[in-house]
Amino acid sequence: MWGQCRGQFVLLPFLTHFCCTDDVFACFATPAVTWRLLSVEPDDHLTIAQSIKKEFDNPDNADLRFQVDGKYIYVHKVLLKIRCEHFHSVLNNGTEEIIEINEFSYPVYRAFLEYLYTDSISLPPEHAIGLLDLASFYRDNRLKKLCQQTIKQGISEENAIALLSTAVKYEAKELEEFCFRFCINHLTVVTQSPGFAEMDHGLMKIFISKASRAGAFKN
């Protein structure tokens, strides 16, 4: 968001935790407004997006199952091919009815498939880390951004070092800088956490050097 926000003028676009512009205008405009016409549909009407979302993991019409950790996830080949370049190649001429996944956990892979149906994710930070790994594997930049937003919202003094290490591992520079700044602002508690004691030695040296340049150690 940018512009006149609660009486303050924001010159440059500022990242919020909102997922749609309707919420931004409702919460930050003065007075609160909507920026587009709203319509009321009958209760029994479903939009295209709502209909597609409803069909996720529905065995009635599915033509493909993913088996992850001994559990099934029911999907539709045509939607996967439309939404994901990886599946467009893998499923193009395939006749598979079951695909077994061993590289990722059930919560992570189910969240990924649900994202293809809904264009959104709903995961705790610890699973969002695994989903970030998957997003990197499938080269889905939008999914990577959603994972980074989820991780930012769920960062704490206890998991900050683990999230920083993950950001470095997957070369998520914006997330890395965010986690680093959080660690600097909560340096005393973070350095006393179990995650800091278990931190990779190479990364620890980089962290201490960078923290020193940022003025974290005054004496």
PDB file of N, CA, C and O in Angstrom, residues 4-51:
ATOM      1  N   GLN A   4      -2.161   8.104   1.086  1.00  0.00           N
ATOM      2  CA  GLN A   4      -2.674   8.591   2.360  1.00  0.00           C
ATOM      3  C   GLN A   4      -3.163   7.413   3.203  1.00  0.00           C
ATOM      4  O   GLN A   4      -4.188   6.816   2.904  1.00  0.00           O
ATOM      5  N   CYS A   5      -2.415   7.076   4.226  1.00  0.00           N
ATOM      6  CA  CYS A   5      -2.726   5.917   5.072  1.00  0.00           C
ATOM      7  C   CYS A   5      -2.880   6.381   6.516  1.00  0.00           C
ATOM      8  O   CYS A   5      -1.884   6.719   7.177  1.00  0.00           O
ATOM      9  N   ARG A   6      -4.128   6.431   6.985  1.00  0.00           N
ATOM     10  CA  ARG A   6      -4.423   6.876   8.358  1.00  0.00           C
ATOM     11  C   ARG A   6      -3.821   8.242   8.657  1.00  0.00           C
ATOM     12  O   ARG A   6      -3.223   8.472   9.712  1.00  0.00           O
ATOM     13  N   GLY A   7      -3.923   9.134   7.698  1.00  0.00           N
ATOM     14  CA  GLY A   7      -3.439  10.483   7.904  1.00  0.00           C
ATOM     15  C   GLY A   7      -1.961  10.677   7.630  1.00  0.00           C
ATOM     16  O   GLY A   7      -1.468  11.805   7.674  1.00  0.00           O
ATOM     17  N   GLN A   8      -1.233   9.604   7.360  1.00  0.00           N
ATOM     18  CA  GLN A   8       0.192   9.696   7.053  1.00  0.00           C
ATOM     19  C   GLN A   8       0.395   9.467   5.558  1.00  0.00           C
ATOM     20  O   GLN A   8      -0.272   8.621   4.954  1.00  0.00           O
ATOM     21  N   PHE A   9       1.347  10.194   4.976  1.00  0.00           N
ATOM     22  CA  PHE A   9       1.602  10.036   3.542  1.00  0.00           C
ATOM     23  C   PHE A   9       2.775   9.075   3.347  1.00  0.00           C
ATOM     24  O   PHE A   9       3.900   9.356   3.749  1.00  0.00           O
ATOM     25  N   VAL A  10       2.489   7.917   2.752  1.00  0.00           N
ATOM     26  CA  VAL A  10       3.512   6.901   2.488  1.00  0.00           C
ATOM     27  C   VAL A  10       3.989   7.066   1.051  1.00  0.00           C
ATOM     28  O   VAL A  10       3.215   6.867   0.097  1.00  0.00           O
ATOM     29  N   LEU A  11       5.255   7.430   0.875  1.00  0.00           N
ATOM     30  CA  LEU A  11       5.780   7.735  -0.448  1.00  0.00           C
ATOM     31  C   LEU A  11       6.017   6.480  -1.292  1.00  0.00           C
ATOM     32  O   LEU A  11       5.717   6.447  -2.487  1.00  0.00           O
ATOM     33  N   LEU A  12       6.548   5.426  -0.667  1.00  0.00           N
ATOM     34  CA  LEU A  12       6.894   4.213  -1.399  1.00  0.00           C
ATOM     35  C   LEU A  12       5.976   3.068  -0.994  1.00  0.00           C
ATOM     36  O   LEU A  12       5.501   3.027   0.141  1.00  0.00           O
ATOM     37  N   PRO A  13       5.715   2.126  -1.900  1.00  0.00           N
ATOM     38  CA  PRO A  13       4.873   0.962  -1.550  1.00  0.00           C
ATOM     39  C   PRO A  13       5.402   0.239  -0.324  1.00  0.00           C
ATOM     40  O   PRO A  13       6.612  -0.007  -0.203  1.00  0.00           O
ATOM     41  N   PHE A  14       4.503  -0.064   0.605  1.00  0.00           N
ATOM     42  CA  PHE A  14       4.854  -0.690   1.883  1.00  0.00           C
ATOM     43  C   PHE A  14       4.140  -2.032   1.993  1.00  0.00           C
ATOM     44  O   PHE A  14       2.938  -2.127   1.753  1.00  0.00           O
ATOM     45  N   LEU A  15       4.887  -3.094   2.333  1.00  0.00           N
ATOM     46  CA  LEU A  15       4.324  -4.435   2.421  1.00  0.00           C
ATOM     47  C   LEU A  15       3.428  -4.578   3.642  1.00  0.00           C
ATOM     48  O   LEU A  15       3.800  -4.211   4.751  1.00  0.00           O
ATOM     49  N   THR A  16       2.219  -5.088   3.440  1.00  0.00           N
ATOM     50  CA  THR A  16       1.295  -5.365   4.537  1.00  0.00           C
ATOM     51  C   THR A  16       1.069  -6.867   4.634  1.00  0.00           C
ATOM     52  O   THR A  16       1.543  -7.629   3.806  1.00  0.00           O
ATOM     53  N   HIS A  17       0.323  -7.285   5.651  1.00  0.00           N
ATOM     54  CA  HIS A  17      -0.026  -8.700   5.807  1.00  0.00           C
ATOM     55  C   HIS A  17      -1.343  -9.042   5.121  1.00  0.00           C
ATOM     56  O   HIS A  17      -1.797 -10.181   5.178  1.00  0.00           O
ATOM     57  N   PHE A  18      -1.963  -8.051   4.466  1.00  0.00           N
ATOM     58  CA  PHE A  18      -3.241  -8.301   3.809  1.00  0.00           C
ATOM     59  C   PHE A  18      -3.044  -9.047   2.493  1.00  0.00           C
ATOM     60  O   PHE A  18      -2.002  -8.924   1.839  1.00  0.00           O
ATOM     61  N   CYS A  19      -4.066  -9.799   2.113  1.00  0.00           N
ATOM     62  CA  CYS A  19      -4.011 -10.579   0.877  1.00  0.00           C
ATOM     63  C   CYS A  19      -4.856  -9.969  -0.233  1.00  0.00           C
ATOM     64  O   CYS A  19      -4.826 -10.468  -1.364  1.00  0.00           O
ATOM     65  N   CYS A  20      -5.630  -8.932   0.058  1.00  0.00           N
ATOM     66  CA  CYS A  20      -6.441  -8.299  -0.989  1.00  0.00           C
ATOM     67  C   CYS A  20      -6.564  -6.811  -0.695  1.00  0.00           C
ATOM     68  O   CYS A  20      -6.484  -6.373   0.457  1.00  0.00           O
ATOM     69  N   THR A  21      -6.773  -6.034  -1.747  1.00  0.00           N
ATOM     70  CA  THR A  21      -6.836  -4.581  -1.605  1.00  0.00           C
ATOM     71  C   THR A  21      -8.077  -4.130  -0.852  1.00  0.00           C
ATOM     72  O   THR A  21      -8.089  -3.045  -0.265  1.00  0.00           O
ATOM     73  N   ASP A  22      -9.129  -4.939  -0.846  1.00  0.00           N
ATOM     74  CA  ASP A  22     -10.338  -4.570  -0.097  1.00  0.00           C
ATOM     75  C   ASP A  22     -10.018  -4.360   1.380  1.00  0.00           C
ATOM     76  O   ASP A  22     -10.502  -3.409   2.016  1.00  0.00           O
ATOM     77  N   ASP A  23      -9.207  -5.266   1.960  1.00  0.00           N
ATOM     78  CA  ASP A  23      -8.860  -5.149   3.377  1.00  0.00           C
ATOM     79  C   ASP A  23      -7.981  -3.927   3.643  1.00  0.00           C
ATOM     80  O   ASP A  23      -8.093  -3.274   4.682  1.00  0.00           O
ATOM     81  N   VAL A  24      -7.096  -3.625   2.692  1.00  0.00           N
ATOM     82  CA  VAL A  24      -6.213  -2.468   2.863  1.00  0.00           C
ATOM     83  C   VAL A  24      -7.028  -1.181   2.951  1.00  0.00           C
ATOM     84  O   VAL A  24      -6.851  -0.365   3.862  1.00  0.00           O
ATOM     85  N   PHE A  25      -7.958  -0.988   2.009  1.00  0.00           N
ATOM     86  CA  PHE A  25      -8.775   0.230   2.004  1.00  0.00           C
ATOM     87  C   PHE A  25      -9.694   0.289   3.220  1.00  0.00           C
ATOM     88  O   PHE A  25      -9.942   1.354   3.771  1.00  0.00           O
ATOM     89  N   ALA A  26     -10.189  -0.875   3.648  1.00  0.00           N
ATOM     90  CA  ALA A  26     -11.096  -0.900   4.797  1.00  0.00           C
ATOM     91  C   ALA A  26     -10.365  -0.544   6.088  1.00  0.00           C
ATOM     92  O   ALA A  26     -10.949   0.072   6.989  1.00  0.00           O
ATOM     93  N   CYS A  27      -9.104  -0.914   6.192  1.00  0.00           N
ATOM     94  CA  CYS A  27      -8.360  -0.725   7.450  1.00  0.00           C
ATOM     95  C   CYS A  27      -7.513   0.548   7.478  1.00  0.00           C
ATOM     96  O   CYS A  27      -7.276   1.106   8.547  1.00  0.00           O
ATOM     97  N   PHE A  28      -7.052   1.032   6.326  1.00  0.00           N
ATOM     98  CA  PHE A  28      -6.092   2.135   6.336  1.00  0.00           C
ATOM     99  C   PHE A  28      -6.603   3.425   5.703  1.00  0.00           C
ATOM    100  O   PHE A  28      -5.999   4.481   5.882  1.00  0.00           O
ATOM    101  N   ALA A  29      -7.671   3.366   4.926  1.00  0.00           N
ATOM    102  CA  ALA A  29      -8.193   4.596   4.332  1.00  0.00           C
ATOM    103  C   ALA A  29      -8.922   5.434   5.381  1.00  0.00           C
ATOM    104  O   ALA A  29      -9.437   4.908   6.363  1.00  0.00           O
ATOM    105  N   THR A  30      -8.934   6.752   5.183  1.00  0.00           N
ATOM    106  CA  THR A  30      -9.638   7.654   6.084  1.00  0.00           C
ATOM    107  C   THR A  30     -10.572   8.539   5.271  1.00  0.00           C
ATOM    108  O   THR A  30     -10.118   9.416   4.543  1.00  0.00           O
ATOM    109  N   PRO A  31     -11.901   8.300   5.324  1.00  0.00           N
ATOM    110  CA  PRO A  31     -12.555   7.228   6.095  1.00  0.00           C
ATOM    111  C   PRO A  31     -12.419   5.875   5.400  1.00  0.00           C
ATOM    112  O   PRO A  31     -11.989   5.808   4.259  1.00  0.00           O
ATOM    113  N   ALA A  32     -12.802   4.817   6.115  1.00  0.00           N
ATOM    114  CA  ALA A  32     -12.746   3.484   5.536  1.00  0.00           C
ATOM    115  C   ALA A  32     -13.694   3.391   4.341  1.00  0.00           C
ATOM    116  O   ALA A  32     -14.836   3.821   4.417  1.00  0.00           O
ATOM    117  N   VAL A  33     -13.194   2.848   3.241  1.00  0.00           N
ATOM    118  CA  VAL A  33     -13.986   2.807   2.008  1.00  0.00           C
ATOM    119  C   VAL A  33     -13.778   1.468   1.304  1.00  0.00           C
ATOM    120  O   VAL A  33     -12.911   0.674   1.670  1.00  0.00           O
ATOM    121  N   THR A  34     -14.614   1.246   0.296  1.00  0.00           N
ATOM    122  CA  THR A  34     -14.370   0.165  -0.661  1.00  0.00           C
ATOM    123  C   THR A  34     -13.961   0.829  -1.961  1.00  0.00           C
ATOM    124  O   THR A  34     -14.403   1.933  -2.271  1.00  0.00           O
ATOM    125  N   TRP A  35     -13.118   0.168  -2.709  1.00  0.00           N
ATOM    126  CA  TRP A  35     -12.610   0.788  -3.942  1.00  0.00           C
ATOM    127  C   TRP A  35     -13.316   0.258  -5.186  1.00  0.00           C
ATOM    128  O   TRP A  35     -13.043   0.676  -6.300  1.00  0.00           O
ATOM    129  N   ARG A  36     -14.255  -0.681  -5.006  1.00  0.00           N
ATOM    130  CA  ARG A  36     -15.004  -1.201  -6.149  1.00  0.00           C
ATOM    131  C   ARG A  36     -16.423  -1.528  -5.707  1.00  0.00           C
ATOM    132  O   ARG A  36     -16.708  -1.678  -4.516  1.00  0.00           O
ATOM    133  N   LEU A  37     -17.316  -1.645  -6.691  1.00  0.00           N
ATOM    134  CA  LEU A  37     -18.703  -1.964  -6.390  1.00  0.00           C
ATOM    135  C   LEU A  37     -18.809  -3.374  -5.828  1.00  0.00           C
ATOM    136  O   LEU A  37     -18.109  -4.288  -6.268  1.00  0.00           O
ATOM    137  N   LEU A  38     -19.662  -3.539  -4.834  1.00  0.00           N
ATOM    138  CA  LEU A  38     -19.886  -4.841  -4.241  1.00  0.00           C
ATOM    139  C   LEU A  38     -21.278  -5.324  -4.636  1.00  0.00           C
ATOM    140  O   LEU A  38     -22.223  -4.540  -4.713  1.00  0.00           O
ATOM    141  N   SER A  39     -21.386  -6.617  -4.895  1.00  0.00           N
ATOM    142  CA  SER A  39     -22.677  -7.195  -5.246  1.00  0.00           C
ATOM    143  C   SER A  39     -22.990  -8.337  -4.301  1.00  0.00           C
ATOM    144  O   SER A  39     -22.085  -9.015  -3.809  1.00  0.00           O
ATOM    145  N   VAL A  40     -24.259  -8.540  -4.042  1.00  0.00           N
ATOM    146  CA  VAL A  40     -24.705  -9.610  -3.163  1.00  0.00           C
ATOM    147  C   VAL A  40     -25.319 -10.708  -4.026  1.00  0.00           C
ATOM    148  O   VAL A  40     -26.302 -10.484  -4.738  1.00  0.00           O
ATOM    149  N   GLU A  41     -24.720 -11.894  -3.974  1.00  0.00           N
ATOM    150  CA  GLU A  41     -25.210 -13.020  -4.756  1.00  0.00           C
ATOM    151  C   GLU A  41     -26.116 -13.891  -3.884  1.00  0.00           C
ATOM    152  O   GLU A  41     -26.003 -13.891  -2.652  1.00  0.00           O
ATOM    153  N   PRO A  42     -27.016 -14.645  -4.499  1.00  0.00           N
ATOM    154  CA  PRO A  42     -27.826 -15.596  -3.721  1.00  0.00           C
ATOM    155  C   PRO A  42     -26.947 -16.570  -2.949  1.00  0.00           C
ATOM    156  O   PRO A  42     -25.828 -16.878  -3.362  1.00  0.00           O
ATOM    157  N   ASP A  43     -27.448 -17.049  -1.815  1.00  0.00           N
ATOM    158  CA  ASP A  43     -26.656 -17.929  -0.957  1.00  0.00           C
ATOM    159  C   ASP A  43     -26.223 -19.206  -1.662  1.00  0.00           C
ATOM    160  O   ASP A  43     -25.202 -19.793  -1.315  1.00  0.00           O
ATOM    161  N   ASP A  44     -27.005 -19.661  -2.637  1.00  0.00           N
ATOM    162  CA  ASP A  44     -26.693 -20.919  -3.296  1.00  0.00           C
ATOM    163  C   ASP A  44     -25.790 -20.739  -4.512  1.00  0.00           C
ATOM    164  O   ASP A  44     -25.502 -21.696  -5.227  1.00  0.00           O
ATOM    165  N   HIS A  45     -25.341 -19.503  -4.767  1.00  0.00           N
ATOM    166  CA  HIS A  45     -24.488 -19.256  -5.932  1.00  0.00           C
ATOM    167  C   HIS A  45     -23.020 -19.409  -5.561  1.00  0.00           C
ATOM    168  O   HIS A  45     -22.560 -18.865  -4.556  1.00  0.00           O
ATOM    169  N   LEU A  46     -22.278 -20.154  -6.384  1.00  0.00           N
ATOM    170  CA  LEU A  46     -20.842 -20.319  -6.195  1.00  0.00           C
ATOM    171  C   LEU A  46     -20.110 -19.715  -7.383  1.00  0.00           C
ATOM    172  O   LEU A  46     -20.479 -19.958  -8.535  1.00  0.00           O
ATOM    173  N   THR A  47     -19.085 -18.934  -7.106  1.00  0.00           N
ATOM    174  CA  THR A  47     -18.255 -18.418  -8.183  1.00  0.00           C
ATOM    175  C   THR A  47     -17.400 -19.549  -8.741  1.00  0.00           C
ATOM    176  O   THR A  47     -17.336 -20.651  -8.176  1.00  0.00           O
ATOM    177  N   ILE A  48     -16.712 -19.267  -9.843  1.00  0.00           N
ATOM    178  CA  ILE A  48     -15.819 -20.276 -10.417  1.00  0.00           C
ATOM    179  C   ILE A  48     -14.746 -20.660  -9.413  1.00  0.00           C
ATOM    180  O   ILE A  48     -14.442 -21.847  -9.216  1.00  0.00           O
ATOM    181  N   ALA A  49     -14.164 -19.652  -8.761  1.00  0.00           N
ATOM    182  CA  ALA A  49     -13.104 -19.918  -7.788  1.00  0.00           C
ATOM    183  C   ALA A  49     -13.618 -20.768  -6.631  1.00  0.00           C
ATOM    184  O   ALA A  49     -12.932 -21.689  -6.168  1.00  0.00           O
ATOM    185  N   GLN A  50     -14.813 -20.469  -6.148  1.00  0.00           N
ATOM    186  CA  GLN A  50     -15.391 -21.235  -5.041  1.00  0.00           C
ATOM    187  C   GLN A  50     -15.702 -22.671  -5.463  1.00  0.00           C
ATOM    188  O   GLN A  50     -15.520 -23.605  -4.684  1.00  0.00           O
ATOM    189  N   SER A  51     -16.146 -22.841  -6.684  1.00  0.00           N
ATOM    190  CA  SER A  51     -16.462 -24.179  -7.181  1.00  0.00           C
ATOM    191  C   SER A  51     -15.209 -25.027  -7.306  1.00  0.00           C
ATOM    192  O   SER A  51     -15.196 -26.208  -6.945  1.00  0.00           O
TER     193      SER A  51
END
